[in-house]
Amino acid sequence: MGQERFCKMKQPSHIQISGEGLPAPRGHFSHAVRAGNTVYVSGLLPFDDTGAVVAPGQIGPQTERIFEILTCILRSAGAGCADVVQMTSFVTDIGQRAHVNEIRARVFGTTKPASTLVEVSALAAAGALIEIDAIAVIPG
């Protein structure tokens, strides 16, 4: 009695997305899930290719790394940053907001997704100062 006990066995209505070349998520979840033309990206932490947090204690390089990962995942799903419609950013220091916004403006250009910024006491990886999740709508 495995998964059948909890989930009815039927054709899934969604597709799991993994970013090419990214380390596997550290838990029972996907980098992203595509349902119809909508892509739901899991919370992204600033991990390098080996799974270590980049630049511990430095929000600028961490934010840039997260946007690199986000771009990779969106590309794998057939979308791009211009297709992002909503983002949530979790930071451990709200005073770093200006640094995050500067990088975000560079990444998104004229695209301005709906957004929420939340200060939290800690994130799931020691040394991480920011985590970002996103929702994108694939064109066409």
CSV table of N, CA and C in Angstrom, one decimal:
chain,number,residue,atom,x,y,z
A,1,MET,N,0.9,-1.2,0.0
A,1,MET,CA,0.0,0.0,0.0
A,1,MET,C,0.9,1.2,0.0
A,2,GLY,N,1.2,1.7,-1.2
A,2,GLY,CA,2.1,2.9,-1.3
A,2,GLY,C,1.3,4.2,-1.6
A,3,GLN,N,1.7,4.8,-2.7
A,3,GLN,CA,1.1,6.1,-3.1
A,3,GLN,C,-0.4,6.0,-3.3
A,4,GLU,N,-0.9,4.8,-3.7
A,4,GLU,CA,-2.3,4.6,-4.0
A,4,GLU,C,-3.2,5.0,-2.8
A,5,ARG,N,-2.7,4.7,-1.6
A,5,ARG,CA,-3.4,5.0,-0.4
A,5,ARG,C,-3.8,6.5,-0.3
A,6,PHE,N,-2.9,7.4,-0.8
A,6,PHE,CA,-3.0,8.8,-0.7
A,6,PHE,C,-3.5,9.5,-2.0
A,7,CYS,N,-3.0,9.0,-3.1
A,7,CYS,CA,-3.3,9.7,-4.4
A,7,CYS,C,-3.9,8.7,-5.3
A,8,LYS,N,-5.0,9.0,-5.9
A,8,LYS,CA,-5.6,8.1,-6.9
A,8,LYS,C,-4.7,8.1,-8.1
A,9,MET,N,-4.5,6.9,-8.6
A,9,MET,CA,-3.6,6.7,-9.8
A,9,MET,C,-4.4,7.1,-11.0
A,10,LYS,N,-4.0,8.2,-11.6
A,10,LYS,CA,-4.5,8.6,-12.9
A,10,LYS,C,-3.5,9.5,-13.6
A,11,GLN,N,-3.8,9.8,-14.8
A,11,GLN,CA,-2.9,10.6,-15.6
A,11,GLN,C,-2.7,12.0,-14.9
A,12,PRO,N,-1.4,12.4,-14.6
A,12,PRO,CA,-1.2,13.6,-13.9
A,12,PRO,C,-1.6,14.8,-14.8
A,13,SER,N,-2.1,15.9,-14.1
A,13,SER,CA,-2.5,17.1,-14.9
A,13,SER,C,-1.4,18.1,-14.9
A,14,HIS,N,-0.2,17.7,-14.5
A,14,HIS,CA,0.9,18.6,-14.5
A,14,HIS,C,2.2,17.9,-14.8
A,15,ILE,N,3.2,18.6,-15.1
A,15,ILE,CA,4.5,18.1,-15.5
A,15,ILE,C,5.6,18.7,-14.6
A,16,GLN,N,6.4,17.8,-14.0
A,16,GLN,CA,7.5,18.3,-13.2
A,16,GLN,C,8.7,18.8,-14.1
A,17,ILE,N,9.2,20.0,-13.7
A,17,ILE,CA,10.3,20.6,-14.5
A,17,ILE,C,11.6,20.7,-13.6
A,18,SER,N,12.7,20.3,-14.3
A,18,SER,CA,14.0,20.4,-13.6
A,18,SER,C,14.8,21.3,-14.5
A,19,GLY,N,15.6,22.2,-13.9
A,19,GLY,CA,16.5,23.0,-14.6
A,19,GLY,C,17.7,22.2,-15.0
A,20,GLU,N,18.0,22.3,-16.3
A,20,GLU,CA,19.2,21.5,-16.8
A,20,GLU,C,20.5,21.9,-16.2
A,21,GLY,N,21.2,21.0,-15.6
A,21,GLY,CA,22.5,21.2,-15.0
A,21,GLY,C,22.4,21.7,-13.6
A,22,LEU,N,21.2,21.8,-13.0
A,22,LEU,CA,21.1,22.2,-11.6
A,22,LEU,C,21.1,20.9,-10.7
A,23,PRO,N,21.6,21.1,-9.5
A,23,PRO,CA,21.5,20.0,-8.5
A,23,PRO,C,20.1,19.7,-8.2
A,24,ALA,N,19.8,18.4,-7.9
A,24,ALA,CA,18.4,18.0,-7.5
A,24,ALA,C,18.0,18.8,-6.3
A,25,PRO,N,16.7,19.1,-6.2
A,25,PRO,CA,16.2,19.7,-5.0
A,25,PRO,C,16.5,18.9,-3.7
A,26,ARG,N,16.6,19.5,-2.6
A,26,ARG,CA,17.0,18.9,-1.3
A,26,ARG,C,15.7,18.5,-0.6
A,27,GLY,N,14.9,17.7,-1.1
A,27,GLY,CA,13.6,17.3,-0.5
A,27,GLY,C,12.7,16.7,-1.5
A,28,HIS,N,11.5,16.4,-1.0
A,28,HIS,CA,10.5,15.8,-1.9
A,28,HIS,C,9.7,16.8,-2.6
A,29,PHE,N,10.3,17.5,-3.6
A,29,PHE,CA,9.6,18.5,-4.4
A,29,PHE,C,10.4,18.7,-5.7
A,30,SER,N,9.8,19.4,-6.6
A,30,SER,CA,10.4,19.7,-8.0
A,30,SER,C,10.9,21.1,-8.0
A,31,HIS,N,11.9,21.3,-8.9
A,31,HIS,CA,12.3,22.7,-9.1
A,31,HIS,C,11.0,23.6,-9.5
A,32,ALA,N,10.2,23.0,-10.4
A,32,ALA,CA,9.0,23.7,-10.8
A,32,ALA,C,8.0,22.7,-11.3
A,33,VAL,N,6.7,23.1,-11.4
A,33,VAL,CA,5.7,22.3,-12.0
A,33,VAL,C,4.9,23.1,-13.0
A,34,ARG,N,4.7,22.5,-14.2
A,34,ARG,CA,3.9,23.1,-15.2
A,34,ARG,C,2.5,22.5,-15.2
A,35,ALA,N,1.5,23.4,-15.1
A,35,ALA,CA,0.1,22.9,-15.1
A,35,ALA,C,-0.5,23.8,-16.2
A,36,GLY,N,-0.9,23.2,-17.3
A,36,GLY,CA,-1.4,24.0,-18.5
A,36,GLY,C,-0.3,24.9,-18.9
A,37,ASN,N,-0.6,26.1,-19.0
A,37,ASN,CA,0.5,27.1,-19.5
A,37,ASN,C,1.0,27.9,-18.3
A,38,THR,N,0.8,27.4,-17.1
A,38,THR,CA,1.3,28.1,-15.9
A,38,THR,C,2.5,27.3,-15.3
A,39,VAL,N,3.6,28.0,-14.9
A,39,VAL,CA,4.7,27.4,-14.3
A,39,VAL,C,4.8,27.9,-12.9
A,40,TYR,N,4.9,27.0,-12.0
A,40,TYR,CA,5.0,27.3,-10.5
A,40,TYR,C,6.4,26.9,-10.1
A,41,VAL,N,7.3,27.9,-9.8
A,41,VAL,CA,8.6,27.6,-9.4
A,41,VAL,C,8.8,27.6,-7.9
A,42,SER,N,9.3,26.5,-7.4
A,42,SER,CA,9.5,26.4,-6.0
A,42,SER,C,10.5,27.4,-5.4
A,43,GLY,N,10.5,27.6,-4.1
A,43,GLY,CA,11.4,28.6,-3.5
A,43,GLY,C,12.8,28.2,-3.9
A,44,LEU,N,13.6,29.2,-4.4
A,44,LEU,CA,14.9,28.9,-4.8
A,44,LEU,C,15.9,29.5,-3.8
A,45,LEU,N,16.9,28.8,-3.4
A,45,LEU,CA,18.0,29.2,-2.6
A,45,LEU,C,19.2,29.4,-3.4
A,46,PRO,N,20.2,30.2,-2.9
A,46,PRO,CA,21.4,30.5,-3.7
A,46,PRO,C,22.4,29.4,-3.7
A,47,PHE,N,22.1,28.2,-4.2
A,47,PHE,CA,23.1,27.1,-4.2
A,47,PHE,C,23.9,27.2,-5.5
A,48,ASP,N,25.2,26.8,-5.3
A,48,ASP,CA,26.0,26.6,-6.5
A,48,ASP,C,25.8,25.2,-7.1
A,49,ASP,N,26.6,24.9,-8.1
A,49,ASP,CA,26.4,23.6,-8.8
A,49,ASP,C,26.7,22.4,-7.9
A,50,THR,N,27.4,22.6,-6.8
A,50,THR,CA,27.7,21.5,-5.9
A,50,THR,C,26.7,21.4,-4.7
A,51,GLY,N,25.8,22.4,-4.6
A,51,GLY,CA,24.8,22.4,-3.6
A,51,GLY,C,25.2,23.2,-2.4
A,52,ALA,N,26.3,24.0,-2.5
A,52,ALA,CA,26.7,24.9,-1.4
A,52,ALA,C,26.1,26.2,-1.6
A,53,VAL,N,25.9,27.0,-0.5
A,53,VAL,CA,25.3,28.3,-0.6
A,53,VAL,C,26.5,29.2,-1.1
A,54,VAL,N,26.2,30.0,-2.2
A,54,VAL,CA,27.2,31.0,-2.7
A,54,VAL,C,27.3,32.2,-1.8
A,55,ALA,N,28.4,32.7,-1.7
A,55,ALA,CA,28.7,34.0,-1.0
A,55,ALA,C,27.9,34.1,0.3
A,56,PRO,N,28.1,33.2,1.3
A,56,PRO,CA,27.4,33.3,2.6
A,56,PRO,C,27.5,34.7,3.2
A,57,GLY,N,26.3,35.2,3.5
A,57,GLY,CA,26.3,36.6,4.2
A,57,GLY,C,26.3,37.7,3.2
A,58,GLN,N,26.2,37.5,1.9
A,58,GLN,CA,26.2,38.5,0.9
A,58,GLN,C,25.0,38.4,0.0
A,59,ILE,N,24.1,39.3,0.2
A,59,ILE,CA,22.8,39.2,-0.5
A,59,ILE,C,22.9,39.5,-2.0
A,60,GLY,N,23.8,40.3,-2.4
A,60,GLY,CA,23.9,40.6,-3.9
A,60,GLY,C,24.2,39.4,-4.7
A,61,PRO,N,25.4,38.8,-4.4
A,61,PRO,CA,25.7,37.6,-5.2
A,61,PRO,C,24.7,36.4,-5.1
A,62,GLN,N,24.0,36.3,-3.9
A,62,GLN,CA,23.0,35.3,-3.7
A,62,GLN,C,21.8,35.6,-4.5
A,63,THR,N,21.4,36.8,-4.6
A,63,THR,CA,20.2,37.2,-5.4
A,63,THR,C,20.5,36.9,-6.9
A,64,GLU,N,21.7,37.3,-7.4
A,64,GLU,CA,22.1,37.1,-8.8
A,64,GLU,C,22.1,35.6,-9.1
A,65,ARG,N,22.6,34.8,-8.2
A,65,ARG,CA,22.6,33.3,-8.4
A,65,ARG,C,21.2,32.8,-8.4
A,66,ILE,N,20.3,33.2,-7.6
A,66,ILE,CA,18.9,32.8,-7.7
A,66,ILE,C,18.3,33.1,-9.0
A,67,PHE,N,18.5,34.3,-9.5
A,67,PHE,CA,17.9,34.7,-10.8
A,67,PHE,C,18.6,33.9,-11.9
A,68,GLU,N,19.8,33.5,-11.8
A,68,GLU,CA,20.4,32.5,-12.8
A,68,GLU,C,19.7,31.2,-12.8
A,69,ILE,N,19.4,30.7,-11.6
A,69,ILE,CA,18.7,29.4,-11.4
A,69,ILE,C,17.3,29.6,-12.0
A,70,LEU,N,16.6,30.7,-11.6
A,70,LEU,CA,15.2,30.9,-12.1
A,70,LEU,C,15.2,30.9,-13.6
A,71,THR,N,16.1,31.6,-14.2
A,71,THR,CA,16.2,31.7,-15.7
A,71,THR,C,16.4,30.3,-16.3
A,72,CYS,N,17.2,29.5,-15.7
A,72,CYS,CA,17.4,28.2,-16.2
A,72,CYS,C,16.2,27.3,-16.1
A,73,ILE,N,15.5,27.4,-15.0
A,73,ILE,CA,14.2,26.6,-14.8
A,73,ILE,C,13.2,27.1,-15.8
A,74,LEU,N,13.0,28.4,-15.9
A,74,LEU,CA,12.0,28.9,-16.8
A,74,LEU,C,12.3,28.5,-18.3
A,75,ARG,N,13.6,28.5,-18.7
A,75,ARG,CA,14.0,28.1,-20.0
A,75,ARG,C,13.6,26.7,-20.2
A,76,SER,N,13.8,25.8,-19.2
A,76,SER,CA,13.5,24.4,-19.3
A,76,SER,C,12.0,24.2,-19.5
A,77,ALA,N,11.2,25.1,-19.0
A,77,ALA,CA,9.7,25.0,-19.1
A,77,ALA,C,9.2,25.7,-20.3
A,78,GLY,N,10.0,26.4,-21.1
A,78,GLY,CA,9.6,27.1,-22.3
A,78,GLY,C,9.2,28.5,-22.1
A,79,ALA,N,9.7,29.1,-21.0
A,79,ALA,CA,9.3,30.5,-20.6
A,79,ALA,C,10.6,31.3,-20.4
A,80,GLY,N,10.4,32.5,-20.0
A,80,GLY,CA,11.5,33.4,-19.7
A,80,GLY,C,11.1,34.4,-18.6
A,81,CYS,N,12.1,35.2,-18.2
A,81,CYS,CA,11.8,36.2,-17.1
A,81,CYS,C,10.6,37.1,-17.5
A,82,ALA,N,10.5,37.4,-18.8
A,82,ALA,CA,9.4,38.3,-19.2
A,82,ALA,C,8.0,37.7,-19.0
A,83,ASP,N,8.0,36.4,-18.8
A,83,ASP,CA,6.7,35.6,-18.5
A,83,ASP,C,6.3,35.5,-17.1
A,84,VAL,N,7.2,36.0,-16.2
A,84,VAL,CA,6.9,35.9,-14.7
A,84,VAL,C,5.8,36.9,-14.4
A,85,VAL,N,4.8,36.4,-13.7
A,85,VAL,CA,3.6,37.2,-13.4
A,85,VAL,C,3.5,37.5,-11.9
A,86,GLN,N,4.2,36.7,-11.1
A,86,GLN,CA,4.2,36.8,-9.6
A,86,GLN,C,5.5,36.3,-9.0
A,87,MET,N,6.0,37.0,-8.0
A,87,MET,CA,7.2,36.5,-7.3
A,87,MET,C,7.0,36.8,-5.8
A,88,THR,N,7.6,35.9,-5.0
A,88,THR,CA,7.6,36.2,-3.5
A,88,THR,C,9.1,36.0,-3.1
A,89,SER,N,9.6,37.1,-2.5
A,89,SER,CA,11.0,37.0,-2.0
A,89,SER,C,11.0,37.0,-0.5
A,90,PHE,N,11.8,36.1,0.1
A,90,PHE,CA,11.9,36.0,1.5
A,90,PHE,C,13.4,36.4,1.9
A,91,VAL,N,13.5,37.4,2.7
A,91,VAL,CA,14.9,37.9,3.1
A,91,VAL,C,15.0,37.8,4.6
A,92,THR,N,16.2,37.7,5.0
A,92,THR,CA,16.5,37.7,6.5
A,92,THR,C,16.7,39.1,7.0
A,93,ASP,N,16.9,40.0,6.1
A,93,ASP,CA,17.1,41.4,6.6
A,93,ASP,C,16.4,42.4,5.6
A,94,ILE,N,15.3,42.9,6.0
A,94,ILE,CA,14.5,43.8,5.1
A,94,ILE,C,15.3,45.0,4.7
A,95,GLY,N,16.4,45.4,5.4
A,95,GLY,CA,17.2,46.5,5.1
A,95,GLY,C,18.0,46.3,3.9
A,96,GLN,N,18.1,45.0,3.3
A,96,GLN,CA,18.8,44.7,2.1
A,96,GLN,C,17.9,44.8,0.9
A,97,ARG,N,16.7,45.3,1.0
A,97,ARG,CA,15.7,45.4,0.0
A,97,ARG,C,16.3,46.2,-1.3
A,98,ALA,N,17.0,47.3,-1.1
A,98,ALA,CA,17.5,48.1,-2.2
A,98,ALA,C,18.5,47.2,-3.1
A,99,HIS,N,19.3,46.4,-2.4
A,99,HIS,CA,20.2,45.6,-3.2
A,99,HIS,C,19.4,44.6,-4.1
A,100,VAL,N,18.4,44.0,-3.5
A,100,VAL,CA,17.6,43.0,-4.2
A,100,VAL,C,16.9,43.7,-5.3
A,101,ASN,N,16.3,44.8,-5.1
A,101,ASN,CA,15.6,45.6,-6.1
A,101,ASN,C,16.4,46.0,-7.3
A,102,GLU,N,17.7,46.4,-7.0
A,102,GLU,CA,18.6,46.8,-8.1
A,102,GLU,C,18.9,45.6,-9.0
A,103,ILE,N,19.1,44.4,-8.5
A,103,ILE,CA,19.4,43.3,-9.3
A,103,ILE,C,18.1,42.8,-10.0
A,104,ARG,N,17.0,42.9,-9.3
A,104,ARG,CA,15.8,42.5,-9.9
A,104,ARG,C,15.4,43.4,-11.1
A,105,ALA,N,15.7,44.7,-11.0
A,105,ALA,CA,15.4,45.6,-12.1
A,105,ALA,C,16.3,45.3,-13.3
A,106,ARG,N,17.5,44.9,-13.1
A,106,ARG,CA,18.4,44.5,-14.1
A,106,ARG,C,18.0,43.3,-14.8
A,107,VAL,N,17.5,42.3,-14.1
A,107,VAL,CA,17.0,41.0,-14.6
A,107,VAL,C,15.7,41.2,-15.4
A,108,PHE,N,14.8,41.9,-14.8
A,108,PHE,CA,13.4,41.9,-15.4
A,108,PHE,C,13.2,43.1,-16.4
A,109,GLY,N,14.1,44.1,-16.4
A,109,GLY,CA,13.9,45.2,-17.3
A,109,GLY,C,12.6,45.9,-17.0
A,110,THR,N,11.8,46.0,-18.1
A,110,THR,CA,10.5,46.7,-18.0
A,110,THR,C,9.4,45.8,-17.5
A,111,THR,N,9.7,44.5,-17.4
A,111,THR,CA,8.7,43.5,-16.8
A,111,THR,C,8.6,43.8,-15.3
A,112,LYS,N,7.4,43.9,-14.8
A,112,LYS,CA,7.2,44.2,-13.4
A,112,LYS,C,6.1,43.2,-12.8
A,113,PRO,N,6.6,42.0,-12.4
A,113,PRO,CA,5.6,41.0,-11.9
A,113,PRO,C,5.0,41.5,-10.6
A,114,ALA,N,3.8,41.1,-10.3
A,114,ALA,CA,3.3,41.3,-9.0
A,114,ALA,C,4.2,40.6,-8.0
A,115,SER,N,4.4,41.3,-6.8
A,115,SER,CA,5.4,40.8,-5.9
A,115,SER,C,5.1,41.0,-4.4
A,116,THR,N,5.7,40.1,-3.6
A,116,THR,CA,5.6,40.2,-2.2
A,116,THR,C,7.0,40.1,-1.6
A,117,LEU,N,7.4,40.9,-0.7
A,117,LEU,CA,8.7,40.8,0.0
A,117,LEU,C,8.4,40.5,1.5
A,118,VAL,N,9.0,39.5,2.0
A,118,VAL,CA,8.7,39.1,3.4
A,118,VAL,C,10.1,38.9,4.2
A,119,GLU,N,10.2,39.5,5.4
A,119,GLU,CA,11.3,39.3,6.2
A,119,GLU,C,11.0,38.1,7.1
A,120,VAL,N,12.0,37.2,7.1
A,120,VAL,CA,11.9,35.9,7.9
A,120,VAL,C,13.1,35.8,8.8
A,121,SER,N,13.0,35.0,9.9
A,121,SER,CA,14.1,34.9,10.8
A,121,SER,C,15.2,34.0,10.3
A,122,ALA,N,14.9,33.1,9.5
A,122,ALA,CA,15.9,32.2,8.9
A,122,ALA,C,15.4,31.5,7.7
A,123,LEU,N,16.3,31.0,6.9
A,123,LEU,CA,15.9,30.2,5.7
A,123,LEU,C,16.4,28.8,5.9
A,124,ALA,N,16.1,27.9,4.9
A,124,ALA,CA,16.4,26.5,5.1
A,124,ALA,C,17.8,26.1,4.9
A,125,ALA,N,18.7,27.0,4.5
A,125,ALA,CA,20.1,26.7,4.3
A,125,ALA,C,20.9,27.8,5.1
A,126,ALA,N,21.8,27.3,5.9
A,126,ALA,CA,22.7,28.2,6.7
A,126,ALA,C,23.5,29.1,5.7
A,127,GLY,N,23.5,30.4,6.1
A,127,GLY,CA,24.2,31.3,5.2
A,127,GLY,C,23.4,32.0,4.1
A,128,ALA,N,22.2,31.4,3.8
A,128,ALA,CA,21.4,32.0,2.8
A,128,ALA,C,20.6,33.2,3.4
A,129,LEU,N,20.6,34.3,2.6
A,129,LEU,CA,19.9,35.5,3.1
A,129,LEU,C,18.6,35.8,2.3
A,130,ILE,N,18.4,35.0,1.2
A,130,ILE,CA,17.2,35.2,0.3
A,130,ILE,C,16.8,33.9,-0.3
A,131,GLU,N,15.5,33.9,-0.5
A,131,GLU,CA,14.8,32.8,-1.2
A,131,GLU,C,13.7,33.4,-2.0
A,132,ILE,N,13.6,32.9,-3.3
A,132,ILE,CA,12.6,33.5,-4.2
A,132,ILE,C,11.8,32.4,-4.8
A,133,ASP,N,10.4,32.5,-4.9
A,133,ASP,CA,9.6,31.6,-5.7
A,133,ASP,C,8.9,32.5,-6.7
A,134,ALA,N,8.4,31.8,-7.7
A,134,ALA,CA,7.8,32.6,-8.9
A,134,ALA,C,6.7,31.8,-9.6
A,135,ILE,N,5.8,32.5,-10.2
A,135,ILE,CA,4.8,31.9,-11.1
A,135,ILE,C,5.0,32.6,-12.5
A,136,ALA,N,5.0,31.8,-13.5
A,136,ALA,CA,5.1,32.4,-14.9
A,136,ALA,C,4.0,31.8,-15.8
A,137,VAL,N,3.6,32.5,-16.8
A,137,VAL,CA,2.6,32.0,-17.7
A,137,VAL,C,3.3,31.9,-19.1
A,138,ILE,N,3.3,30.7,-19.6
A,138,ILE,CA,4.0,30.5,-20.9
A,138,ILE,C,3.1,31.1,-22.0
A,139,PRO,N,3.8,31.9,-22.9
A,139,PRO,CA,3.0,32.5,-24.0
A,139,PRO,C,2.4,31.4,-25.0
A,140,GLY,N,1.3,31.8,-25.6
A,140,GLY,CA,0.7,31.0,-26.6
A,140,GLY,C,-0.1,30.0,-26.0
